[in-house]
mmCIF file of C-alpha atoms in Angstrom:
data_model
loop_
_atom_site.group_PDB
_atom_site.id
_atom_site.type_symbol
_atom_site.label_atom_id
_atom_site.label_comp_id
_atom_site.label_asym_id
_atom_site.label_seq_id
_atom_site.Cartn_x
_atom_site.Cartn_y
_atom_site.Cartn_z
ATOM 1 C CA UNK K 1 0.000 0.000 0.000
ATOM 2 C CA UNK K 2 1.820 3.158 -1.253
ATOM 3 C CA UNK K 3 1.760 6.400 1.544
ATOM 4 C CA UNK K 4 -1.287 7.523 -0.289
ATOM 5 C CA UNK K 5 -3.638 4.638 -0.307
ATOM 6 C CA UNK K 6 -2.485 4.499 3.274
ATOM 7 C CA UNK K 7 -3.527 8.095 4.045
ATOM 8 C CA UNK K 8 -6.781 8.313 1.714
ATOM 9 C CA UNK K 9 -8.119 4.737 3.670
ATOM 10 C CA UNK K 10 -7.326 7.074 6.680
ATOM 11 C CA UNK K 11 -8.997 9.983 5.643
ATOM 12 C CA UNK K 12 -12.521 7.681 4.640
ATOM 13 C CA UNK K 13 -12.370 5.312 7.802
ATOM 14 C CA UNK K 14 -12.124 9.198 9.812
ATOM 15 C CA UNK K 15 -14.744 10.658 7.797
ATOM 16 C CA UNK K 16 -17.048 7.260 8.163
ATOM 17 C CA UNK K 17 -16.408 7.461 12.167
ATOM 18 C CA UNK K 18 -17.555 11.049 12.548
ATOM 19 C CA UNK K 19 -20.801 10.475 10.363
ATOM 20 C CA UNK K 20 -21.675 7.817 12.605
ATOM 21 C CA UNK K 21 -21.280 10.085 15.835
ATOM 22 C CA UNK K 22 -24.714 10.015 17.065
ATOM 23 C CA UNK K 23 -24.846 14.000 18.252
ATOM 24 C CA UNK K 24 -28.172 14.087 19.732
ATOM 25 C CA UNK K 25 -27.326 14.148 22.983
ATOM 26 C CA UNK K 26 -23.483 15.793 23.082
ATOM 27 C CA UNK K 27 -22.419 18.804 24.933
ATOM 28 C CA UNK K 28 -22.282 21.847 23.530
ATOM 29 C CA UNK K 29 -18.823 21.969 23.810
ATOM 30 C CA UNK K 30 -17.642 19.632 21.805
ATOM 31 C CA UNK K 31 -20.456 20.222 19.587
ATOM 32 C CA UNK K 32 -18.894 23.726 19.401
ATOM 33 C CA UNK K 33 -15.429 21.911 19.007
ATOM 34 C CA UNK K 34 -16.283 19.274 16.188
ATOM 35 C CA UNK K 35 -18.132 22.966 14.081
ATOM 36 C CA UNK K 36 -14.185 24.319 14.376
ATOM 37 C CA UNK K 37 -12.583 20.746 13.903
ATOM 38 C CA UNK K 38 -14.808 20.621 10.060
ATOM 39 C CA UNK K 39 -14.324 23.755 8.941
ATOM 40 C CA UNK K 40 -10.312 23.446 9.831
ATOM 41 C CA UNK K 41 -10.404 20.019 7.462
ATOM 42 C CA UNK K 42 -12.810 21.773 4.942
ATOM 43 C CA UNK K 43 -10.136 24.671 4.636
ATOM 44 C CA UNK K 44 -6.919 22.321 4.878
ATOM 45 C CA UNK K 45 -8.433 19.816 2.357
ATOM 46 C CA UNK K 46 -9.942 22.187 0.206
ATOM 47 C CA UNK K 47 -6.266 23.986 -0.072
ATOM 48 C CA UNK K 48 -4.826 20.341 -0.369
ATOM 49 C CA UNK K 49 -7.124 19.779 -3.373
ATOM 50 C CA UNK K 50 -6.518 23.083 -5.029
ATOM 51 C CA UNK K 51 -2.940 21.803 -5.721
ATOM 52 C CA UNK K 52 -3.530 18.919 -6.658
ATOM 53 C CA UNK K 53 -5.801 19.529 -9.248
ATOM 54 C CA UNK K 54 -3.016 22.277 -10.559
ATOM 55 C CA UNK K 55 -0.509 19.312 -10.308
ATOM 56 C CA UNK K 56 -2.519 16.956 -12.823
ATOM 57 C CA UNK K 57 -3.280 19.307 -14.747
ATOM 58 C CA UNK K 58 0.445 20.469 -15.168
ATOM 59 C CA UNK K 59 1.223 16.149 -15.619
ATOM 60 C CA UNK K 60 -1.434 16.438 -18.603
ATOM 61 C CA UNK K 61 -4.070 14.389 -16.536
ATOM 62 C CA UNK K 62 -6.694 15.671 -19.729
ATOM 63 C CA UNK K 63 -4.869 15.664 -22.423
ATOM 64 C CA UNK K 64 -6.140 12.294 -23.319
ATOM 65 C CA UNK K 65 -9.706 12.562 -22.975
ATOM 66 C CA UNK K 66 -10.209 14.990 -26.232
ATOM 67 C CA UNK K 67 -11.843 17.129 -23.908
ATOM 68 C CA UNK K 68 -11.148 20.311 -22.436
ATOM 69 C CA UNK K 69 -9.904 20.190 -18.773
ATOM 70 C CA UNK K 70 -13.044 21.796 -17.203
ATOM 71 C CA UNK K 71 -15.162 19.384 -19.058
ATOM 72 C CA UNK K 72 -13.136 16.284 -17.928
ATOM 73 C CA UNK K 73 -12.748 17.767 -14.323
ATOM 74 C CA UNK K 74 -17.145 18.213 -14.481
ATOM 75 C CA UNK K 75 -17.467 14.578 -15.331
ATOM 76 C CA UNK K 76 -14.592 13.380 -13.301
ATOM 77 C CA UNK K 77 -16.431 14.764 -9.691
ATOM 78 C CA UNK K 78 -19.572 15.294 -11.437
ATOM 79 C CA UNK K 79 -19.933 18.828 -11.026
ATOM 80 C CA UNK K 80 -21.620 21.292 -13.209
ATOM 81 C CA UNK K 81 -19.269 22.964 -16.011
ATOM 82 C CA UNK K 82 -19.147 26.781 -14.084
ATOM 83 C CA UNK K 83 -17.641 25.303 -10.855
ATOM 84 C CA UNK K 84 -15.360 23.218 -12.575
ATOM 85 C CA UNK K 85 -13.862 26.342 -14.740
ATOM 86 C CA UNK K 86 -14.061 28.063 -11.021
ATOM 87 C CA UNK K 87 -11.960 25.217 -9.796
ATOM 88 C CA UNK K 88 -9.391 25.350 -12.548
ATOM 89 C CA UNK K 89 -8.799 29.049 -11.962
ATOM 90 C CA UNK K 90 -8.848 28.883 -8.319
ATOM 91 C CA UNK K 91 -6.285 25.979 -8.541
ATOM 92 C CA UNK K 92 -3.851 28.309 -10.785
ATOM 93 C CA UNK K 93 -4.058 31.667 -8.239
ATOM 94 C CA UNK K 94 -3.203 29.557 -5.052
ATOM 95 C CA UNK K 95 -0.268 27.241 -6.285
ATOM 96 C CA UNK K 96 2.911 27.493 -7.310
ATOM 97 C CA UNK K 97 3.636 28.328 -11.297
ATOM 98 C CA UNK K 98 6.659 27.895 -13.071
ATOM 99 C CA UNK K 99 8.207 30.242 -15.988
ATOM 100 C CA UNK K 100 9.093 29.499 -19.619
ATOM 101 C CA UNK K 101 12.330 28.249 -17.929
ATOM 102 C CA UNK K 102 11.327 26.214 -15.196
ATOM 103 C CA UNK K 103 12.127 28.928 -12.400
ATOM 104 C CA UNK K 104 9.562 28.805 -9.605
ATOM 105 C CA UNK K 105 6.710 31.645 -9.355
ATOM 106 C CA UNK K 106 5.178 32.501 -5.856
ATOM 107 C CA UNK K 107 1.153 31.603 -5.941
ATOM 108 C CA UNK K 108 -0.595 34.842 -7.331
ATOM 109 C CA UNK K 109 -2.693 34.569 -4.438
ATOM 110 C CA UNK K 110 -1.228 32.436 -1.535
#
């Protein structure tokens, strides 16, 4: 199992425990704490995402498909065509670019 599979089975079995947290009857604090605790792993993974979807893209993930990348990325998470182009752009103002030459660019917005 490469560090990935190992960390994605992670993720899913983490995911699967908290949706079957039955919350009916926790205290507010750590009701409060788990509202902090998602919106930390929504921000971290949707970052996390952001460059990966800039990193296929760069490794020509679409190029193969005969579609554009926006249309492959829609059918790929099955997401309607605007949020896909949304995610595309997003994913190349928050990572890393290169130049012509190969020299590293800052993120245009970091």
């Amino acid at each position: 199992m490469t560090a990935v599979s190992a960390a994605r089975a992670a993720l899913n079995a983490a995911i699967a425990d908290l949706a079957a947290l039955d919350t009916r009857t926790t205290g507010l604090e750590d009701l409060l704490a788990l509202i902090v605790d998602s919106e930390r792993a929504t921000r971290t993974l949707t970052g996390l995402g952001q460059t990966w979807l800039h990193r296929a893209v760069q490794t020509g993930a679409f190029t193969d498909t005969g579609l554009t990348c926006a249309d492959a990325l829609s059918g790929l998470l099955h997401i309607d065509l605007p949020d896909a182009r949304t995610r595309l752009r997003r994913s190349m103002l928050l990572t890393e670019q290169t130049t012509l030459t190969g020299d590293p660019l800052p993120p245009r917005m970091p």
